[in-house]
């Protein structure tokens, strides 16, 4: 039995239906470029967003759920993806490059941690009580920039919270085939604390994270949280290299299944609401003019 606040379930369902709709729009040729959906992982940013309201968020290539959770700007996101006016990055950044006042994303693996360490240095030097939360995948721990950033963050006592969405696969390579040791062990090499979170119950995840976020803020030091999660969609649009049976096994742990069986009536009501909102956002954005020529 899981207990999910209605607003959390509503947002998680909205992200799920929003991204399913994106895959459909790609299939229909209404979106160009690329997209990486976070289907199965939605509960992580929805759990984190209320803990990080006044902080700085750095996202990655799989960032729609992060953006919708932290920025609440579905029209800006879809307009960005469809190259329409009102897009988060003026219609020129696309899926992987979104920008708001205290939010940026990058498709370059590892870049987020390097940039985030610099932003955290600024916060510390300015005496601001803000922290930087950086979302990374487990496969990104193969990038050297991650270790340079962790080293400086720990040495300089910077408030960097690393949120690792450990879905066990990077594009088509299983983590077990490319990672020696563990993320926790690597963090420990720098003297950085690390917590592993196995639950997909949003309420439990948020409760687990609250004290760690407060400590990063109060003590000015980095911390790594590893969310053992599941990627249920393809890496990008239609490039899933896994056997259907393996994906079906993963889907048994989908938070959505637990929520649906927990309280079917509430689930159906909120799911219908999410689907309606997606249809409405799509209609609004589709009617907008194209963003126009790039300014460069
Ligand atoms: C520096 C760099 N190298 C390669 C890529 C191509 N690429 C995009 S996503 C990805 C896999 C990322 O895996 P992981 O960090 O585990 O995140 P996930 O996709 O599982 O969320 C790769 C290799 C890239 N974006 N940046």
mmCIF file of C-alpha atoms and ligand atoms in Angstrom:
data_model
loop_
_atom_site.group_PDB
_atom_site.id
_atom_site.type_symbol
_atom_site.label_atom_id
_atom_site.label_comp_id
_atom_site.label_asym_id
_atom_site.label_seq_id
_atom_site.Cartn_x
_atom_site.Cartn_y
_atom_site.Cartn_z
ATOM 1 C CA UNK A 1 0.000 0.000 0.000
ATOM 2 C CA UNK A 2 1.522 3.322 -1.051
ATOM 3 C CA UNK A 3 0.306 6.736 0.000
ATOM 4 C CA UNK A 4 0.602 9.361 -2.719
ATOM 5 C CA UNK A 5 -0.492 12.975 -2.344
ATOM 6 C CA UNK A 6 -3.003 13.858 -5.056
ATOM 7 C CA UNK A 7 -0.923 16.705 -6.460
ATOM 8 C CA UNK A 8 2.083 14.367 -6.743
ATOM 9 C CA UNK A 9 0.080 11.710 -8.569
ATOM 10 C CA UNK A 10 -1.428 14.352 -10.827
ATOM 11 C CA UNK A 11 1.988 15.673 -11.834
ATOM 12 C CA UNK A 12 3.508 12.213 -12.313
ATOM 13 C CA UNK A 13 0.611 11.193 -14.545
ATOM 14 C CA UNK A 14 0.861 14.436 -16.483
ATOM 15 C CA UNK A 15 4.569 13.837 -17.177
ATOM 16 C CA UNK A 16 3.847 10.248 -18.284
ATOM 17 C CA UNK A 17 1.055 11.251 -20.679
ATOM 18 C CA UNK A 18 2.987 14.324 -21.896
ATOM 19 C CA UNK A 19 5.946 12.168 -22.926
ATOM 20 C CA UNK A 20 3.812 9.441 -24.485
ATOM 21 C CA UNK A 21 2.265 12.221 -26.524
ATOM 22 C CA UNK A 22 5.741 13.445 -27.519
ATOM 23 C CA UNK A 23 6.611 10.024 -28.924
ATOM 24 C CA UNK A 24 3.362 10.148 -30.891
ATOM 25 C CA UNK A 25 4.110 13.648 -32.200
ATOM 26 C CA UNK A 26 7.541 12.441 -33.354
ATOM 27 C CA UNK A 27 5.962 9.488 -35.106
ATOM 28 C CA UNK A 28 3.629 11.891 -36.896
ATOM 29 C CA UNK A 29 6.546 14.086 -37.973
ATOM 30 C CA UNK A 30 5.341 17.042 -35.919
ATOM 31 C CA UNK A 31 8.584 17.308 -33.936
ATOM 32 C CA UNK A 32 12.087 17.268 -35.374
ATOM 33 C CA UNK A 33 15.389 16.543 -33.611
ATOM 34 C CA UNK A 34 15.472 14.084 -30.769
ATOM 35 C CA UNK A 35 13.851 13.298 -27.428
ATOM 36 C CA UNK A 36 14.641 11.098 -24.449
ATOM 37 C CA UNK A 37 11.661 10.251 -22.285
ATOM 38 C CA UNK A 38 11.831 9.550 -18.555
ATOM 39 C CA UNK A 39 8.986 7.025 -18.562
ATOM 40 C CA UNK A 40 9.302 5.092 -15.295
ATOM 41 C CA UNK A 41 11.462 7.727 -13.598
ATOM 42 C CA UNK A 42 8.875 10.504 -13.147
ATOM 43 C CA UNK A 43 8.616 10.080 -9.383
ATOM 44 C CA UNK A 44 12.193 11.296 -8.831
ATOM 45 C CA UNK A 45 11.919 14.951 -9.925
ATOM 46 C CA UNK A 46 8.371 15.149 -8.591
ATOM 47 C CA UNK A 47 9.723 14.011 -5.205
ATOM 48 C CA UNK A 48 12.634 16.466 -5.337
ATOM 49 C CA UNK A 49 10.920 19.630 -6.611
ATOM 50 C CA UNK A 50 9.359 20.826 -3.325
ATOM 51 C CA UNK A 51 12.700 20.325 -1.541
ATOM 52 C CA UNK A 52 14.530 22.529 -4.046
ATOM 53 C CA UNK A 53 12.147 25.444 -4.616
ATOM 54 C CA UNK A 54 14.723 28.246 -4.296
ATOM 55 C CA UNK A 55 17.678 26.338 -5.653
ATOM 56 C CA UNK A 56 19.392 25.941 -9.014
ATOM 57 C CA UNK A 57 18.639 22.884 -11.125
ATOM 58 C CA UNK A 58 20.847 21.432 -13.821
ATOM 59 C CA UNK A 59 19.283 18.768 -15.976
ATOM 60 C CA UNK A 60 20.507 16.477 -18.692
ATOM 61 C CA UNK A 61 19.389 14.891 -21.963
ATOM 62 C CA UNK A 62 16.513 13.048 -20.242
ATOM 63 C CA UNK A 63 15.106 16.207 -18.752
ATOM 64 C CA UNK A 64 11.416 16.725 -19.597
ATOM 65 C CA UNK A 65 10.287 15.357 -16.232
ATOM 66 C CA UNK A 66 12.820 17.583 -14.482
ATOM 67 C CA UNK A 67 11.579 20.644 -16.339
ATOM 68 C CA UNK A 68 7.893 19.927 -15.765
ATOM 69 C CA UNK A 69 8.507 19.246 -12.057
ATOM 70 C CA UNK A 70 10.772 22.193 -11.323
ATOM 71 C CA UNK A 71 9.414 24.805 -13.756
ATOM 72 C CA UNK A 72 5.735 23.923 -14.273
ATOM 73 C CA UNK A 73 5.797 25.207 -17.851
ATOM 74 C CA UNK A 74 4.288 22.547 -20.097
ATOM 75 C CA UNK A 75 3.491 24.962 -22.907
ATOM 76 C CA UNK A 76 7.036 26.350 -22.904
ATOM 77 C CA UNK A 77 8.441 22.829 -23.100
ATOM 78 C CA UNK A 78 6.202 21.629 -25.895
ATOM 79 C CA UNK A 79 6.694 24.880 -27.827
ATOM 80 C CA UNK A 80 10.438 24.372 -27.510
ATOM 81 C CA UNK A 81 10.168 20.846 -28.875
ATOM 82 C CA UNK A 82 7.859 21.884 -31.697
ATOM 83 C CA UNK A 83 9.944 24.949 -32.590
ATOM 84 C CA UNK A 84 6.994 27.227 -31.861
ATOM 85 C CA UNK A 85 6.851 30.704 -30.375
ATOM 86 C CA UNK A 86 7.027 30.790 -26.579
ATOM 87 C CA UNK A 87 9.486 27.903 -26.308
ATOM 88 C CA UNK A 88 11.609 27.676 -23.159
ATOM 89 C CA UNK A 89 14.755 28.462 -25.159
ATOM 90 C CA UNK A 90 13.114 30.503 -27.878
ATOM 91 C CA UNK A 91 12.434 27.410 -29.968
ATOM 92 C CA UNK A 92 16.137 26.894 -30.798
ATOM 93 C CA UNK A 93 17.315 24.633 -27.968
ATOM 94 C CA UNK A 94 15.068 21.627 -28.426
ATOM 95 C CA UNK A 95 14.551 18.775 -26.005
ATOM 96 C CA UNK A 96 17.997 18.803 -24.422
ATOM 97 C CA UNK A 97 18.696 22.520 -24.023
ATOM 98 C CA UNK A 98 16.129 24.209 -21.818
ATOM 99 C CA UNK A 99 16.687 27.395 -19.887
ATOM 100 C CA UNK A 100 14.849 29.305 -17.205
ATOM 101 C CA UNK A 101 16.055 31.657 -14.451
ATOM 102 C CA UNK A 102 17.320 28.930 -12.130
ATOM 103 C CA UNK A 103 17.252 25.979 -14.495
ATOM 104 C CA UNK A 104 19.391 24.810 -17.383
ATOM 105 C CA UNK A 105 19.844 21.509 -19.146
ATOM 106 C CA UNK A 106 22.562 20.156 -21.364
ATOM 107 C CA UNK A 107 22.794 17.142 -23.650
ATOM 108 C CA UNK A 108 26.535 16.855 -23.047
ATOM 109 C CA UNK A 109 27.073 14.128 -20.481
ATOM 110 C CA UNK A 110 29.092 15.312 -17.481
ATOM 111 C CA UNK A 111 28.851 18.990 -18.375
ATOM 112 C CA UNK A 112 26.114 19.558 -15.821
ATOM 113 C CA UNK A 113 28.343 18.649 -12.890
ATOM 114 C CA UNK A 114 31.209 20.857 -14.047
ATOM 115 C CA UNK A 115 28.908 23.842 -14.605
ATOM 116 C CA UNK A 116 26.985 23.096 -11.415
ATOM 117 C CA UNK A 117 30.159 23.149 -9.365
ATOM 118 C CA UNK A 118 30.892 26.626 -10.727
ATOM 119 C CA UNK A 119 27.375 27.839 -9.924
ATOM 120 C CA UNK A 120 27.715 26.429 -6.395
ATOM 121 C CA UNK A 121 31.040 28.253 -5.992
ATOM 122 C CA UNK A 122 29.238 31.481 -6.864
ATOM 123 C CA UNK A 123 26.486 30.763 -4.328
ATOM 124 C CA UNK A 124 29.010 30.019 -1.604
ATOM 125 C CA UNK A 125 31.135 33.091 -2.370
ATOM 126 C CA UNK A 126 28.026 35.280 -2.417
ATOM 127 C CA UNK A 127 26.812 33.930 0.913
ATOM 128 C CA UNK A 128 23.583 32.732 -0.675
ATOM 129 C CA UNK A 129 21.795 29.813 1.023
ATOM 130 C CA UNK A 130 21.069 28.168 -2.335
ATOM 131 C CA UNK A 131 22.269 24.791 -3.488
ATOM 132 C CA UNK A 132 22.780 23.313 -6.952
ATOM 133 C CA UNK A 133 21.059 20.039 -7.800
ATOM 134 C CA UNK A 134 22.487 18.212 -10.793
ATOM 135 C CA UNK A 135 20.660 15.301 -12.422
ATOM 136 C CA UNK A 136 22.937 12.703 -14.047
ATOM 137 C CA UNK A 137 22.512 9.165 -15.328
ATOM 138 C CA UNK A 138 24.576 6.226 -14.104
ATOM 139 C CA UNK A 139 26.255 5.944 -17.524
ATOM 140 C CA UNK A 140 27.554 9.489 -17.124
ATOM 141 C CA UNK A 141 29.931 8.235 -14.437
ATOM 142 C CA UNK A 142 32.122 7.192 -17.356
ATOM 143 C CA UNK A 143 32.890 10.875 -18.030
ATOM 144 C CA UNK A 144 36.098 12.354 -16.582
ATOM 145 C CA UNK A 145 34.457 15.749 -15.987
ATOM 146 C CA UNK A 146 32.307 14.137 -13.275
ATOM 147 C CA UNK A 147 35.404 13.363 -11.187
ATOM 148 C CA UNK A 148 37.048 16.756 -11.720
ATOM 149 C CA UNK A 149 33.832 18.402 -10.534
ATOM 150 C CA UNK A 150 33.402 16.118 -7.504
ATOM 151 C CA UNK A 151 36.994 16.717 -6.487
ATOM 152 C CA UNK A 152 36.634 20.498 -6.496
ATOM 153 C CA UNK A 153 33.158 20.418 -4.932
ATOM 154 C CA UNK A 154 34.474 18.460 -1.965
ATOM 155 C CA UNK A 155 37.772 20.345 -1.666
ATOM 156 C CA UNK A 156 36.048 23.737 -1.769
ATOM 157 C CA UNK A 157 33.033 22.645 0.294
ATOM 158 C CA UNK A 158 30.416 23.485 -2.296
ATOM 159 C CA UNK A 159 26.673 22.823 -1.978
ATOM 160 C CA UNK A 160 26.273 20.425 -4.884
ATOM 161 C CA UNK A 161 23.595 17.739 -4.688
ATOM 162 C CA UNK A 162 24.140 15.027 -7.286
ATOM 163 C CA UNK A 163 20.915 13.223 -8.190
ATOM 164 C CA UNK A 164 21.817 10.014 -9.996
ATOM 165 C CA UNK A 165 18.982 8.397 -11.909
ATOM 166 C CA UNK A 166 20.455 4.910 -11.957
ATOM 167 C CA UNK A 167 18.331 3.035 -14.486
ATOM 168 C CA UNK A 168 20.978 0.397 -15.102
ATOM 169 C CA UNK A 169 21.501 1.172 -18.760
ATOM 170 C CA UNK A 170 23.193 3.846 -20.868
ATOM 171 C CA UNK A 171 21.721 3.968 -24.365
ATOM 172 C CA UNK A 172 22.228 0.241 -25.123
ATOM 173 C CA UNK A 173 25.010 -0.655 -22.659
ATOM 174 C CA UNK A 174 24.033 -2.179 -19.356
ATOM 175 C CA UNK A 175 25.778 -0.598 -16.408
ATOM 176 C CA UNK A 176 26.985 -3.983 -15.224
ATOM 177 C CA UNK A 177 28.972 -4.264 -18.462
ATOM 178 C CA UNK A 178 30.824 -0.962 -18.127
ATOM 179 C CA UNK A 179 31.128 0.143 -14.501
ATOM 180 C CA UNK A 180 33.816 -1.177 -12.165
ATOM 181 C CA UNK A 181 32.974 -0.728 -8.506
ATOM 182 C CA UNK A 182 30.026 1.405 -7.464
ATOM 183 C CA UNK A 183 28.951 5.040 -7.549
ATOM 184 C CA UNK A 184 28.970 5.065 -3.739
ATOM 185 C CA UNK A 185 32.531 3.756 -3.758
ATOM 186 C CA UNK A 186 33.604 6.419 -6.232
ATOM 187 C CA UNK A 187 31.994 9.179 -4.150
ATOM 188 C CA UNK A 188 33.719 7.783 -1.054
ATOM 189 C CA UNK A 189 37.054 8.148 -2.854
ATOM 190 C CA UNK A 190 36.553 11.904 -2.545
ATOM 191 C CA UNK A 191 35.142 11.678 0.982
ATOM 192 C CA UNK A 192 31.664 12.512 -0.346
ATOM 193 C CA UNK A 193 28.602 11.005 1.318
ATOM 194 C CA UNK A 194 26.245 8.898 -0.771
ATOM 195 C CA UNK A 195 22.814 7.435 -0.159
ATOM 196 C CA UNK A 196 21.205 4.672 -2.231
ATOM 197 C CA UNK A 197 17.442 4.863 -2.636
ATOM 198 C CA UNK A 198 15.626 1.789 -3.892
ATOM 199 C CA UNK A 199 12.011 2.797 -3.353
ATOM 200 C CA UNK A 200 9.812 4.078 -6.188
ATOM 201 C CA UNK A 201 7.248 5.334 -3.675
ATOM 202 C CA UNK A 202 7.387 9.111 -4.077
ATOM 203 C CA UNK A 203 6.395 9.828 -0.496
ATOM 204 C CA UNK A 204 9.156 7.609 0.858
ATOM 205 C CA UNK A 205 11.707 9.028 -1.581
ATOM 206 C CA UNK A 206 10.958 12.614 -0.574
ATOM 207 C CA UNK A 207 11.113 11.727 3.105
ATOM 208 C CA UNK A 208 14.493 10.031 2.572
ATOM 209 C CA UNK A 209 15.886 13.069 0.764
ATOM 210 C CA UNK A 210 14.655 15.943 2.946
ATOM 211 C CA UNK A 211 17.386 15.745 5.594
ATOM 212 C CA UNK A 212 20.133 15.276 3.001
ATOM 213 C CA UNK A 213 19.061 18.371 1.087
ATOM 214 C CA UNK A 214 19.003 20.361 4.337
ATOM 215 C CA UNK A 215 22.503 19.136 5.192
ATOM 216 C CA UNK A 216 23.969 20.114 1.822
ATOM 217 C CA UNK A 217 22.493 23.582 2.349
ATOM 218 C CA UNK A 218 23.577 23.968 5.971
ATOM 219 C CA UNK A 219 27.028 22.409 5.760
ATOM 220 C CA UNK A 220 28.068 23.493 2.268
ATOM 221 C CA UNK A 221 29.276 20.195 1.016
ATOM 222 C CA UNK A 222 28.415 17.871 -1.828
ATOM 223 C CA UNK A 223 26.248 14.784 -1.502
ATOM 224 C CA UNK A 224 25.347 12.043 -3.948
ATOM 225 C CA UNK A 225 21.909 10.394 -4.023
ATOM 226 C CA UNK A 226 21.600 7.277 -6.160
ATOM 227 C CA UNK A 227 18.017 6.470 -7.166
ATOM 228 C CA UNK A 228 17.771 2.890 -8.360
ATOM 229 C CA UNK A 229 15.108 3.389 -10.972
ATOM 230 C CA UNK A 230 13.781 2.009 -14.237
ATOM 231 C CA UNK A 231 13.749 3.306 -17.770
ATOM 232 C CA UNK A 232 10.618 1.868 -19.371
ATOM 233 C CA UNK A 233 10.866 3.684 -22.692
ATOM 234 C CA UNK A 234 13.484 3.586 -25.420
ATOM 235 C CA UNK A 235 16.781 5.406 -25.001
ATOM 236 C CA UNK A 236 15.587 7.975 -27.486
ATOM 237 C CA UNK A 237 12.627 7.550 -29.831
ATOM 238 C CA UNK A 238 12.487 3.953 -31.032
ATOM 239 C CA UNK A 239 15.868 2.509 -30.199
ATOM 240 C CA UNK A 240 15.262 0.112 -27.328
ATOM 241 C CA UNK A 241 17.787 -2.708 -27.578
ATOM 242 C CA UNK A 242 16.303 -4.704 -24.687
ATOM 243 C CA UNK A 243 14.139 -7.793 -25.059
ATOM 244 C CA UNK A 244 10.410 -7.078 -24.610
ATOM 245 C CA UNK A 245 10.299 -9.640 -21.795
ATOM 246 C CA UNK A 246 13.012 -7.760 -19.897
ATOM 247 C CA UNK A 247 11.091 -4.493 -20.216
ATOM 248 C CA UNK A 248 7.902 -6.245 -19.106
ATOM 249 C CA UNK A 249 9.715 -7.462 -15.990
ATOM 250 C CA UNK A 250 10.842 -3.923 -15.215
ATOM 251 C CA UNK A 251 7.319 -2.615 -15.762
ATOM 252 C CA UNK A 252 6.135 -4.732 -12.839
ATOM 253 C CA UNK A 253 7.934 -2.182 -10.636
ATOM 254 C CA UNK A 254 6.425 0.850 -12.367
ATOM 255 C CA UNK A 255 5.120 3.385 -9.809
ATOM 256 C CA UNK A 256 2.113 3.825 -12.090
ATOM 257 C CA UNK A 257 0.981 0.233 -11.605
ATOM 258 C CA UNK A 258 1.214 0.567 -7.862
ATOM 259 C CA UNK A 259 -0.762 3.819 -7.957
ATOM 260 C CA UNK A 260 -3.432 2.350 -10.247
ATOM 261 C CA UNK A 261 -4.056 -0.668 -8.055
ATOM 262 C CA UNK A 262 -3.858 1.375 -4.863
ATOM 263 C CA UNK A 263 -6.916 3.523 -5.560
ATOM 264 C CA UNK A 264 -8.317 2.849 -9.062
ATOM 265 C CA UNK A 265 -11.074 5.478 -8.936
ATOM 266 C CA UNK A 266 -8.729 8.314 -7.993
ATOM 267 C CA UNK A 267 -6.156 7.078 -10.463
ATOM 268 C CA UNK A 268 -8.678 7.053 -13.335
ATOM 269 C CA UNK A 269 -9.936 10.527 -12.475
ATOM 270 C CA UNK A 270 -6.456 12.059 -12.344
ATOM 271 C CA UNK A 271 -5.333 10.133 -15.405
ATOM 272 C CA UNK A 272 -8.254 11.501 -17.432
ATOM 273 C CA UNK A 273 -7.362 14.981 -16.180
ATOM 274 C CA UNK A 274 -3.725 14.515 -17.231
ATOM 275 C CA UNK A 275 -4.712 13.306 -20.702
ATOM 276 C CA UNK A 276 -7.080 16.260 -21.129
ATOM 277 C CA UNK A 277 -4.399 18.724 -20.104
ATOM 278 C CA UNK A 278 -1.917 17.176 -22.551
ATOM 279 C CA UNK A 279 -4.477 17.470 -25.357
ATOM 280 C CA UNK A 280 -5.146 21.067 -24.432
ATOM 281 C CA UNK A 281 -1.463 22.039 -24.283
ATOM 282 C CA UNK A 282 -0.869 20.307 -27.617
ATOM 283 C CA UNK A 283 -3.740 22.146 -29.282
ATOM 284 C CA UNK A 284 -2.601 25.516 -27.908
ATOM 285 C CA UNK A 285 1.032 25.098 -28.903
ATOM 286 C CA UNK A 286 0.262 23.587 -32.324
ATOM 287 C CA UNK A 287 -1.746 26.696 -33.190
ATOM 288 C CA UNK A 288 1.211 29.014 -32.517
ATOM 289 C CA UNK A 289 3.441 30.323 -35.320
ATOM 290 C CA UNK A 290 6.878 28.819 -35.789
ATOM 291 C CA UNK A 291 9.640 30.438 -33.726
ATOM 292 C CA UNK A 292 11.200 31.906 -36.869
ATOM 293 C CA UNK A 293 14.807 32.132 -37.954
ATOM 294 C CA UNK A 294 17.565 31.723 -35.414
ATOM 295 C CA UNK A 295 19.108 35.048 -34.382
ATOM 296 C CA UNK A 296 22.603 33.985 -35.499
HETATM 297 C C1 LIG B 1 29.855 13.552 -23.757
HETATM 298 C C2 LIG B 1 28.749 12.743 -24.378
HETATM 299 N N1 LIG B 1 29.033 11.516 -24.902
HETATM 300 C C3 LIG B 1 28.054 10.781 -25.483
HETATM 301 C C4 LIG B 1 26.770 11.273 -25.559
HETATM 302 C C5 LIG B 1 25.674 10.448 -26.238
HETATM 303 N N2 LIG B 1 24.740 9.940 -25.216
HETATM 304 C C6 LIG B 1 23.594 10.596 -24.939
HETATM 305 S S1 LIG B 1 22.753 9.899 -23.678
HETATM 306 C C7 LIG B 1 23.887 8.664 -23.528
HETATM 307 C C8 LIG B 1 23.735 7.603 -22.484
HETATM 308 C C9 LIG B 1 23.548 8.235 -21.131
HETATM 309 O O1 LIG B 1 23.374 7.239 -20.173
HETATM 310 P P1 LIG B 1 23.088 7.610 -18.687
HETATM 311 O O2 LIG B 1 24.024 8.650 -18.197
HETATM 312 O O3 LIG B 1 23.037 6.350 -17.922
HETATM 313 O O4 LIG B 1 21.656 8.295 -18.738
HETATM 314 P P2 LIG B 1 20.286 7.672 -19.238
HETATM 315 O O5 LIG B 1 20.250 7.888 -20.720
HETATM 316 O O6 LIG B 1 20.243 6.244 -18.868
HETATM 317 O O7 LIG B 1 19.254 8.477 -18.551
HETATM 318 C C10 LIG B 1 24.912 8.823 -24.454
HETATM 319 C C11 LIG B 1 26.061 7.915 -24.587
HETATM 320 C C12 LIG B 1 26.535 12.547 -24.998
HETATM 321 N N3 LIG B 1 25.301 13.082 -24.995
HETATM 322 N N4 LIG B 1 27.508 13.252 -24.388
#
